[in-house]
Amino acid sequence: MSVDPTAIQQAQDQLNAHVREIIEWHFNPATGCPFWLNWQKSAGWDPRAEVKNFADLIARFPHFKDESLRDEQPEVWVPAAFKGKPFNIFETGGTTGMPKQRIGWNDYKVDYEEFSGKISDDHFPRGGAWMMVGPTGPRRLRLAIEHLANFRGSPCYFVDLDPRFVKKLISNKQFDIARQYMDHVVDQAVTLLKHRKITGLFTTPKLLEALAEKVDLYDAGVRGVFCGGTTMAPQYTRYIVEEVLEGRIGFYPTYGNTLMGLAASVPLTEEDNFSITYYSPQPRAVLRVVNPEKTDELVSYDEWGRVELTTLTKEFFMPRFLERDEAIRRKPRAPYAWDGVAEVRPFGAMQKTIVEGVY
Amino acid sequence: MPELPHIPVLRLGRPYESLDQSEVKNHRNGEVLAKVSSVNAGIIRKDFRKIDSARAALNKHSVAELIELSAKAGEHFLNGTLPLGDKGHTQSAAQYIETLSLTSGLPHVMVKRNMTKIHFALTHLKNVLNGLSRGLDLSIIDQGMGEQFGTKLAFFPTSKALGLVMPSNSPAVNSLWLPAIALKTPVIIKPGREEPWTPYRLIQAFIAAGVPAEAFGFYPTDHEGAGEILRTSGRALIFGDKNTTAQYANNPAVQVHGPGWSKILIGNDCIEHWRDYLDVIAGAISDNGGRSCINASAVVVPKYAAEIADALALKLGPVEPTAPDDETAKLSGFANPKMAEFIEGSIEEGLKTPGAVDATAKYRKGPRKVEFEGGTYLRPTIVHCESFEHPLANKEFLCPYASVVEVPQDQMLEKIGYSLAVTAITKDEKFITDLMAFPEIERLNIGPVSTMAISWDQPHEGNMFEFLWKRRSIERAW
């Protein structure tokens, strides 16, 4: 399970080379986007000259402020090389007020095509229909899931859930309406499961739980579940694996968001005791677990810290964004030659109750 | 065998060790005494889908047999050595007393009294059910129908299980659910976070007596899980403060056990003899460490309020914490010291409103909140309030606390509001008639009887028999 130090070094070298390429791309007036080119002018230093590897990037760039994704028009993020090509607008947040937006072209396809290689054909038979039950709307996830299904030769059904509405209901303590809305979503999914041959499912843990209470998922034909969206602590994961899926359906927990893409989890072993570790799609995105008080420091392995994300694609550059999540830092584990993040949960979860709702 | 006992979840009798575990600690030094597994609401919902088999297991026995088994369980509970968790540990009666005292703060003598109450309820279940069912031939429950009192009788169960969201403050509250087993109703229990010991020991006592293990669900769980128990059980009991219980106030499927606001009333005819009743009044305020909903929290009198407050203060004010095994112990420590801080703050805040005096202050000779041998205690507090409208006049705290207020007798019933237990010291027939007709009193004692007096064969915040079984009309052609 441990990873050869040579492989770790190779991954580091590959990341450093990728950092140089991405910095060159985003800070070169011929290819970069207005946002970063303007930023460079006000910052007063040249990343292309000073950032030669990932360590330089961490040392030189401040934490990315995601308010820019809300306050700026989407066009400021268009790299010169993409000018004139229509883009997708993907949103995050927005329970109240203006959501944050990330634009993109092909990144989601790259992420999810790569992820396709990590799921088994036994659990997600090629050609077998998928169903997504969860937040569609303006989210990257909706297109990504459909692309993943299509990439595997499969169609995909959709049942939408609006997480902004659910969060409002829960914040307003309108629990009865939240429950009615959840039942409404689950009922639609049950109807599809009963009338269509569906083999693969993407949903959130809470919706999966509710779905399994209304229909025997295995008997309905489901063989694989790809799950993400909220905290999955070890006991909850065990509950999903043993009680909801009853050990008969493949389970693929993932950690992802609009700004990163998708971090897959390594298959659970007995030693894991249901603690899920996710690995970012490096070098396109790097996850670090940092000391919340001194965010330039990594925490030690197997310790909790705040999740920091750096996204490094030609479509989107985002250095050192402090996620609103905390996690345990884990060692590299095959097939991943870089650090993992485990048991991700909302930042400050030990101190206060976080509204996650059904999403 | 590991050093620490582990108390598992009981999934309709089946032990389950969760990856989520909490620790139950010695309230004095923080030493961990056991780990307790807990589960999410989903597991409770899943198990509830199998509740019919739990009910079927109880149905193999007649009510009479289950009453006998309950009596045996009472003996096991009071004297037996029973399994403690799933790692090979056992617990004798003495160990139960000591451990519960260490984690709850209750002194041994109070734990023993609570044990005796539970033992009495279990060993007198025939009388209890006779009282609650008003003399029903309980074999009619076994057969579903029958004839008695010259009429046809048929009963059906109102729910598949009895859900219980239990408190941590007083073990004897478990007495309330004990009749459910003899009434063929499985129990789904969420124990109080600091008090898993009593419900777990009771379940083990029932199992040792021969009651099917499937009849018992023991689910330490979170807020969502507690809500699930209340929602899915069909019939449930919840214990908690005003905010908690208010959510279920209009739900007939949930029997709410909140603050009692129990009171002592003295009538005009007896007030001149108030000194004769001081012992009863002081006991009603301070027995069981003042932790029960049937502890008196207000003494309402037509005159002499200042004198009565002073006399009670003289009696209770000097009471101090003692070692847990002191047979004369009167105070209970706080498992959660923040609760003591909160109560202390509330009383002090109330005293800032003019019209109230802490009568105990001069006899206490020291602070109300004290540390003793590592534990946190609140010493007794008697507050003389000038009117019933004062914020401290109708308050209930988890410690020996009472107000003494002057209210003319003819205004008492309109002022006191809901009161779980009322002791009315009067021989005035008109006043007694008014008291008997007053709907806001659940338990009424006439004469110098402590509010703490319990008869399990009479309803306590609802009748458990009527809660779990309902009569229906029936005609059979064959």
PDB file of N, CA, C and O in Angstrom, chain A residues 179 206 209-210 212-214 233-236 238-239 242-244 246 273-275, chain B residues 11 14 16-20 38-43 45-47 49 224 228 231:
ATOM      1  N   ARG A 179     -38.418  18.278   5.009  1.00  0.00           N
ATOM      2  CA  ARG A 179     -38.702  16.838   4.898  1.00  0.00           C
ATOM      3  C   ARG A 179     -39.622  16.567   3.694  1.00  0.00           C
ATOM      4  O   ARG A 179     -39.407  15.629   2.936  1.00  0.00           O
ATOM      5  N   LYS A 206     -27.215  11.486   2.244  1.00  0.00           N
ATOM      6  CA  LYS A 206     -28.536  11.568   2.881  1.00  0.00           C
ATOM      7  C   LYS A 206     -29.642  11.110   1.929  1.00  0.00           C
ATOM      8  O   LYS A 206     -30.601  10.453   2.328  1.00  0.00           O
ATOM      9  N   GLU A 209     -29.530   7.379   1.571  1.00  0.00           N
ATOM     10  CA  GLU A 209     -30.144   6.770   2.751  1.00  0.00           C
ATOM     11  C   GLU A 209     -31.674   6.747   2.591  1.00  0.00           C
ATOM     12  O   GLU A 209     -32.324   5.722   2.806  1.00  0.00           O
ATOM     13  N   ALA A 210     -32.216   7.890   2.196  1.00  0.00           N
ATOM     14  CA  ALA A 210     -33.674   7.995   2.068  1.00  0.00           C
ATOM     15  C   ALA A 210     -34.197   7.114   0.937  1.00  0.00           C
ATOM     16  O   ALA A 210     -35.251   6.487   1.062  1.00  0.00           O
ATOM     17  N   ALA A 212     -32.836   4.334  -0.186  1.00  0.00           N
ATOM     18  CA  ALA A 212     -32.728   2.916   0.197  1.00  0.00           C
ATOM     19  C   ALA A 212     -33.827   2.516   1.179  1.00  0.00           C
ATOM     20  O   ALA A 212     -34.137   1.339   1.313  1.00  0.00           O
ATOM     21  N   GLU A 213     -34.399   3.496   1.858  1.00  0.00           N
ATOM     22  CA  GLU A 213     -35.487   3.171   2.773  1.00  0.00           C
ATOM     23  C   GLU A 213     -36.794   2.940   2.022  1.00  0.00           C
ATOM     24  O   GLU A 213     -37.724   2.361   2.546  1.00  0.00           O
ATOM     25  N   LYS A 214     -36.842   3.415   0.785  1.00  0.00           N
ATOM     26  CA  LYS A 214     -38.088   3.256   0.022  1.00  0.00           C
ATOM     27  C   LYS A 214     -38.019   2.143  -1.010  1.00  0.00           C
ATOM     28  O   LYS A 214     -39.049   1.672  -1.482  1.00  0.00           O
ATOM     29  N   ALA A 233     -18.208  10.646   7.940  1.00  0.00           N
ATOM     30  CA  ALA A 233     -17.345  10.186   9.031  1.00  0.00           C
ATOM     31  C   ALA A 233     -17.330   8.661   8.999  1.00  0.00           C
ATOM     32  O   ALA A 233     -18.210   8.046   8.401  1.00  0.00           O
ATOM     33  N   PRO A 234     -16.316   8.041   9.641  1.00  0.00           N
ATOM     34  CA  PRO A 234     -16.178   6.581   9.510  1.00  0.00           C
ATOM     35  C   PRO A 234     -17.444   5.784   9.853  1.00  0.00           C
ATOM     36  O   PRO A 234     -17.838   4.888   9.112  1.00  0.00           O
ATOM     37  N   GLN A 235     -18.097   6.103  10.957  1.00  0.00           N
ATOM     38  CA  GLN A 235     -19.289   5.322  11.306  1.00  0.00           C
ATOM     39  C   GLN A 235     -20.396   5.512  10.279  1.00  0.00           C
ATOM     40  O   GLN A 235     -21.125   4.578   9.958  1.00  0.00           O
ATOM     41  N   TYR A 236     -20.480   6.722   9.739  1.00  0.00           N
ATOM     42  CA  TYR A 236     -21.521   6.962   8.734  1.00  0.00           C
ATOM     43  C   TYR A 236     -21.204   6.176   7.458  1.00  0.00           C
ATOM     44  O   TYR A 236     -22.096   5.600   6.834  1.00  0.00           O
ATOM     45  N   ARG A 238     -19.525   3.425   7.333  1.00  0.00           N
ATOM     46  CA  ARG A 238     -19.825   2.020   7.650  1.00  0.00           C
ATOM     47  C   ARG A 238     -21.333   1.766   7.528  1.00  0.00           C
ATOM     48  O   ARG A 238     -21.752   0.736   6.994  1.00  0.00           O
ATOM     49  N   TYR A 239     -22.108   2.709   8.008  1.00  0.00           N
ATOM     50  CA  TYR A 239     -23.559   2.586   7.919  1.00  0.00           C
ATOM     51  C   TYR A 239     -24.008   2.487   6.456  1.00  0.00           C
ATOM     52  O   TYR A 239     -24.831   1.641   6.095  1.00  0.00           O
ATOM     53  N   GLU A 242     -22.601  -1.006   5.066  1.00  0.00           N
ATOM     54  CA  GLU A 242     -23.170  -2.233   5.642  1.00  0.00           C
ATOM     55  C   GLU A 242     -24.691  -2.236   5.686  1.00  0.00           C
ATOM     56  O   GLU A 242     -25.310  -3.278   5.465  1.00  0.00           O
ATOM     57  N   GLU A 243     -25.271  -1.091   6.004  1.00  0.00           N
ATOM     58  CA  GLU A 243     -26.710  -1.089   6.264  1.00  0.00           C
ATOM     59  C   GLU A 243     -27.517  -0.610   5.062  1.00  0.00           C
ATOM     60  O   GLU A 243     -28.598  -1.131   4.807  1.00  0.00           O
ATOM     61  N   VAL A 244     -26.999   0.385   4.365  1.00  0.00           N
ATOM     62  CA  VAL A 244     -27.774   0.928   3.247  1.00  0.00           C
ATOM     63  C   VAL A 244     -27.510   0.099   1.987  1.00  0.00           C
ATOM     64  O   VAL A 244     -28.440  -0.335   1.314  1.00  0.00           O
ATOM     65  N   GLU A 246     -25.737  -2.736   2.049  1.00  0.00           N
ATOM     66  CA  GLU A 246     -25.694  -4.116   2.540  1.00  0.00           C
ATOM     67  C   GLU A 246     -24.566  -4.929   1.913  1.00  0.00           C
ATOM     68  O   GLU A 246     -24.696  -6.130   1.674  1.00  0.00           O
ATOM     69  N   ASN A 273     -10.743   0.989   8.654  1.00  0.00           N
ATOM     70  CA  ASN A 273     -11.839   1.138   9.621  1.00  0.00           C
ATOM     71  C   ASN A 273     -12.821   2.226   9.173  1.00  0.00           C
ATOM     72  O   ASN A 273     -13.248   3.057   9.969  1.00  0.00           O
ATOM     73  N   PHE A 274     -13.114   2.193   7.880  1.00  0.00           N
ATOM     74  CA  PHE A 274     -14.120   3.063   7.262  1.00  0.00           C
ATOM     75  C   PHE A 274     -13.723   4.548   7.231  1.00  0.00           C
ATOM     76  O   PHE A 274     -14.572   5.408   7.048  1.00  0.00           O
ATOM     77  N   SER A 275     -12.459   4.833   7.434  1.00  0.00           N
ATOM     78  CA  SER A 275     -11.986   6.208   7.278  1.00  0.00           C
ATOM     79  C   SER A 275     -11.610   6.423   5.807  1.00  0.00           C
ATOM     80  O   SER A 275     -10.709   5.767   5.298  1.00  0.00           O
TER      81      SER A 275
ATOM     82  N   ARG B  11     -29.560  -3.393  19.232  1.00  0.00           N
ATOM     83  CA  ARG B  11     -30.432  -3.253  18.060  1.00  0.00           C
ATOM     84  C   ARG B  11     -31.507  -4.331  18.131  1.00  0.00           C
ATOM     85  O   ARG B  11     -31.337  -5.411  17.597  1.00  0.00           O
ATOM     86  N   ARG B  14     -29.749  -7.090  19.773  1.00  0.00           N
ATOM     87  CA  ARG B  14     -28.445  -7.479  19.210  1.00  0.00           C
ATOM     88  C   ARG B  14     -27.401  -6.402  19.503  1.00  0.00           C
ATOM     89  O   ARG B  14     -27.553  -5.255  19.068  1.00  0.00           O
ATOM     90  N   TYR B  16     -24.303  -4.009  19.220  1.00  0.00           N
ATOM     91  CA  TYR B  16     -23.643  -3.418  18.047  1.00  0.00           C
ATOM     92  C   TYR B  16     -22.612  -2.424  18.552  1.00  0.00           C
ATOM     93  O   TYR B  16     -22.947  -1.494  19.289  1.00  0.00           O
ATOM     94  N   GLU B  17     -21.364  -2.652  18.153  1.00  0.00           N
ATOM     95  CA  GLU B  17     -20.299  -1.724  18.547  1.00  0.00           C
ATOM     96  C   GLU B  17     -20.098  -0.726  17.423  1.00  0.00           C
ATOM     97  O   GLU B  17     -19.736  -1.092  16.307  1.00  0.00           O
ATOM     98  N   SER B  18     -20.321   0.515  17.720  1.00  0.00           N
ATOM     99  CA  SER B  18     -20.219   1.571  16.714  1.00  0.00           C
ATOM    100  C   SER B  18     -18.800   2.134  16.697  1.00  0.00           C
ATOM    101  O   SER B  18     -18.060   2.034  17.681  1.00  0.00           O
ATOM    102  N   LEU B  19     -18.451   2.773  15.580  1.00  0.00           N
ATOM    103  CA  LEU B  19     -17.171   3.494  15.532  1.00  0.00           C
ATOM    104  C   LEU B  19     -17.302   4.838  16.258  1.00  0.00           C
ATOM    105  O   LEU B  19     -16.301   5.443  16.619  1.00  0.00           O
ATOM    106  N   ASP B  20     -18.540   5.302  16.427  1.00  0.00           N
ATOM    107  CA  ASP B  20     -18.775   6.530  17.202  1.00  0.00           C
ATOM    108  C   ASP B  20     -19.032   6.142  18.650  1.00  0.00           C
ATOM    109  O   ASP B  20     -20.012   5.451  18.942  1.00  0.00           O
ATOM    110  N   SER B  38     -22.665   4.892  19.880  1.00  0.00           N
ATOM    111  CA  SER B  38     -23.868   5.609  19.463  1.00  0.00           C
ATOM    112  C   SER B  38     -24.053   5.458  17.963  1.00  0.00           C
ATOM    113  O   SER B  38     -23.090   5.213  17.224  1.00  0.00           O
ATOM    114  N   VAL B  39     -25.294   5.585  17.534  1.00  0.00           N
ATOM    115  CA  VAL B  39     -25.604   5.397  16.114  1.00  0.00           C
ATOM    116  C   VAL B  39     -26.452   6.546  15.584  1.00  0.00           C
ATOM    117  O   VAL B  39     -27.022   7.319  16.353  1.00  0.00           O
ATOM    118  N   ASN B  40     -26.527   6.606  14.255  1.00  0.00           N
ATOM    119  CA  ASN B  40     -27.303   7.670  13.605  1.00  0.00           C
ATOM    120  C   ASN B  40     -28.767   7.251  13.456  1.00  0.00           C
ATOM    121  O   ASN B  40     -29.134   6.087  13.683  1.00  0.00           O
ATOM    122  N   ALA B  41     -29.570   8.222  13.045  1.00  0.00           N
ATOM    123  CA  ALA B  41     -31.013   7.985  12.923  1.00  0.00           C
ATOM    124  C   ALA B  41     -31.329   6.887  11.913  1.00  0.00           C
ATOM    125  O   ALA B  41     -32.303   6.151  12.067  1.00  0.00           O
ATOM    126  N   GLY B  42     -30.487   6.759  10.884  1.00  0.00           N
ATOM    127  CA  GLY B  42     -30.756   5.768   9.836  1.00  0.00           C
ATOM    128  C   GLY B  42     -30.801   4.356  10.388  1.00  0.00           C
ATOM    129  O   GLY B  42     -31.628   3.533   9.974  1.00  0.00           O
ATOM    130  N   ILE B  43     -29.906   4.048  11.308  1.00  0.00           N
ATOM    131  CA  ILE B  43     -29.884   2.698  11.895  1.00  0.00           C
ATOM    132  C   ILE B  43     -31.160   2.468  12.710  1.00  0.00           C
ATOM    133  O   ILE B  43     -31.745   1.381  12.680  1.00  0.00           O
ATOM    134  N   ARG B  45     -34.065   3.861  12.155  1.00  0.00           N
ATOM    135  CA  ARG B  45     -35.152   3.656  11.181  1.00  0.00           C
ATOM    136  C   ARG B  45     -35.102   2.250  10.594  1.00  0.00           C
ATOM    137  O   ARG B  45     -36.114   1.591  10.436  1.00  0.00           O
ATOM    138  N   LYS B  46     -33.887   1.803  10.286  1.00  0.00           N
ATOM    139  CA  LYS B  46     -33.745   0.478   9.680  1.00  0.00           C
ATOM    140  C   LYS B  46     -34.236  -0.598  10.647  1.00  0.00           C
ATOM    141  O   LYS B  46     -34.975  -1.500  10.269  1.00  0.00           O
ATOM    142  N   ASP B  47     -33.808  -0.495  11.900  1.00  0.00           N
ATOM    143  CA  ASP B  47     -34.217  -1.504  12.882  1.00  0.00           C
ATOM    144  C   ASP B  47     -35.718  -1.455  13.124  1.00  0.00           C
ATOM    145  O   ASP B  47     -36.341  -2.484  13.380  1.00  0.00           O
ATOM    146  N   ARG B  49     -37.962  -1.130  11.154  1.00  0.00           N
ATOM    147  CA  ARG B  49     -38.711  -1.900  10.158  1.00  0.00           C
ATOM    148  C   ARG B  49     -38.890  -3.362  10.600  1.00  0.00           C
ATOM    149  O   ARG B  49     -39.660  -4.095  10.016  1.00  0.00           O
ATOM    150  N   GLU B 224     -30.944  14.150  15.949  1.00  0.00           N
ATOM    151  CA  GLU B 224     -31.770  13.629  14.849  1.00  0.00           C
ATOM    152  C   GLU B 224     -32.310  12.245  15.204  1.00  0.00           C
ATOM    153  O   GLU B 224     -33.466  11.921  14.939  1.00  0.00           O
ATOM    154  N   GLU B 228     -36.101  10.873  15.603  1.00  0.00           N
ATOM    155  CA  GLU B 228     -36.573   9.686  14.870  1.00  0.00           C
ATOM    156  C   GLU B 228     -37.305   8.733  15.804  1.00  0.00           C
ATOM    157  O   GLU B 228     -38.340   8.160  15.444  1.00  0.00           O
ATOM    158  N   ARG B 231     -40.628  10.157  16.457  1.00  0.00           N
ATOM    159  CA  ARG B 231     -41.504  10.169  15.276  1.00  0.00           C
ATOM    160  C   ARG B 231     -41.982   8.771  14.892  1.00  0.00           C
ATOM    161  O   ARG B 231     -43.126   8.580  14.521  1.00  0.00           O
TER     162      ARG B 231
END
